[in-house]
Every structure is written in structure tokens, then in C-alpha cells.
Amino acid sequence: MTPEMLAALAAPFPDEAVSTRAEISCDPCRMGGCMTHRREHCATCGETLTTAHVHLEYVGLAWIRERLNTVDPDWNWRPAARTPEGLPLLQDGSLWIELAIGGKTMLGVGDALGLRGANRRKGAVSNALRNAAQGFGVGLYLAKRQPDPVDAPPADDPAGVDDTTTSVDGTEQANPEPAPVEETPDEPSELRARIREFDRRHGRRTAGQTAFAFNKWSNGKQFLRASTAELAEYLDHLLHGPTS
């Protein structure tokens, strides 16, 4: 790998190669339980979604492949592990690969949560290639200029909520704190906690990523409103893989 090759890999893409997609930046909004942001039409991306979103720039995989072909026609990738049948091994839904360019090898990882069968493997390969190529600098400048996420304010300090009352003599008095409510075991909550713990161990650090993956897997259902049976089936899917 020469400095010239690294510079060519990291070079900016033409404007027509760069696309924009909307990404929700508030975890409660992703999970369908946000009481702070509203849904409305966005003139920038043309979508109707929560106001808590950012516009991310990205380059399609075809452009990335073309860049690799130009810099090193002999580039190649291989899975870091294979199944007994010789296929790329998906470990807990994630695929690790080794991308070789110019005599240097870079690890990459990708997943395709919510997809099944051949589409799951194709999506994981695509995302792993993007991840590994960024390690060589491909499209890294786009990732560096991404906007900061917009998060909802803490639930225990909602904006605009007045915690005082006015007495009959016109003086303001603080409202008394409500008495604590004794919690009872909640099976759906326990299942959601187990799913979140599984996701955190496998690189999906935010609740929004968990909710998005469940939404894709369940064909549009909301993570916070899923039934016990649906959550149990999804957890089994994560632990043991797809059943079909």
C-alpha cells in the first residue's frame, strides 16, 4: 500500500455519487414513544417523519467498488470465518470480513438485521465491505462531517412543565412529589431488557438501533408495543437465527 493509493482511496467522490438519507436521531422517536417531537413533512428530504432527524450523506456500494477497482484491480475480500458448507459465517447476525487492497488487509463488520435468507447475507456483505473500505479512507470525509444527533430532553425534566401551583392567596407553592409506586414484575419489560443486552454485546449500542432492527424483522411493529409472544419470538431469532 503506497501513499498514492491511500490518497486515491480517500479522495472525495463526485457530487452525483453522494446521496442523502434521513436518520432519526431521537431514541424515543425510533421506538414510537416520544412525547417531545412531532411528525411533519421535511422539505429537505421529502419525507414525513419526526422533527428529530438528521440528513446523512453516503456513497452507494457500486461507487465504492468502482473506487477499489480503480486503485487496485486485484483487490479482494474473504469472510473471516466460514460455515462447514463453506459459506460466510454469520455470527449473531454479523459478518466479519477481511478486505485486501494493495497488499494491506483491513477487518470489516456488517449486519443485516430484519432480513432473512439470501437477502440477509447480501446485506451483511454489503455493509461489511462499506465498513472495511472506510478503514482505508473510502468515504471517510463524509462520516467526519455528519451532524450531531438530536436527542429528546431527559424525561424527568420535560421542557415547559410547571411544577408549581398558585394558592388562593396568590403565592406559588411547589407541588408535592407523588408517592412512589411499587413496581411489579413485567414480562415484556424483562424480554426487552434481554434483547437490549444482547444488542449491546453485539455492537448495537442505542435503543434506537434495537427498535429499528425489531421494526424490520416484524414488518413494521413497534418495539415498545410488542406483545410478550412477539418479543419472545424475536429474542429466540437473535439467539438461534432464522427458522426459515
PDB file of C-alpha atoms in Angstrom, residues 5 46-47 103-104 106 111 121 145 155 161 171 179-180 191 206-207 214 216 226 228 233 242-243:
ATOM      1  CA  MET A   5      -3.008   4.561  -3.234  1.00  0.00           C
ATOM      2  CA  GLY A  46     -39.273  14.998   1.284  1.00  0.00           C
ATOM      3  CA  GLU A  47     -40.240  12.502   3.972  1.00  0.00           C
ATOM      4  CA  GLY A 103      -1.148  -5.757  -0.021  1.00  0.00           C
ATOM      5  CA  LYS A 104      -2.814  -4.492   3.157  1.00  0.00           C
ATOM      6  CA  MET A 106      -8.469  -4.459   6.876  1.00  0.00           C
ATOM      7  CA  ASP A 111     -25.087  -6.953   9.635  1.00  0.00           C
ATOM      8  CA  ARG A 121     -26.267 -12.490   3.643  1.00  0.00           C
ATOM      9  CA  ARG A 145     -18.853  15.815   8.712  1.00  0.00           C
ATOM     10  CA  ALA A 155     -37.873  12.561  30.805  1.00  0.00           C
ATOM     11  CA  VAL A 161     -43.704  21.738  32.589  1.00  0.00           C
ATOM     12  CA  THR A 171     -48.425  32.724  46.198  1.00  0.00           C
ATOM     13  CA  ALA A 179     -45.961   8.766  46.278  1.00  0.00           C
ATOM     14  CA  PRO A 180     -43.715   6.022  44.920  1.00  0.00           C
ATOM     15  CA  LEU A 191     -37.750  -9.553  27.436  1.00  0.00           C
ATOM     16  CA  THR A 206     -28.512   2.519  21.228  1.00  0.00           C
ATOM     17  CA  ALA A 207     -32.125   1.675  21.934  1.00  0.00           C
ATOM     18  CA  PHE A 214     -37.156  -5.184  15.532  1.00  0.00           C
ATOM     19  CA  LYS A 216     -37.692  -4.509  10.165  1.00  0.00           C
ATOM     20  CA  ALA A 226     -44.878  -5.594  21.017  1.00  0.00           C
ATOM     21  CA  THR A 228     -44.848 -10.933  25.063  1.00  0.00           C
ATOM     22  CA  GLU A 233     -40.005 -14.969  19.230  1.00  0.00           C
ATOM     23  CA  PRO A 242     -33.927 -17.510  11.491  1.00  0.00           C
ATOM     24  CA  THR A 243     -36.175 -20.527  11.394  1.00  0.00           C
TER      25      THR A 243
END
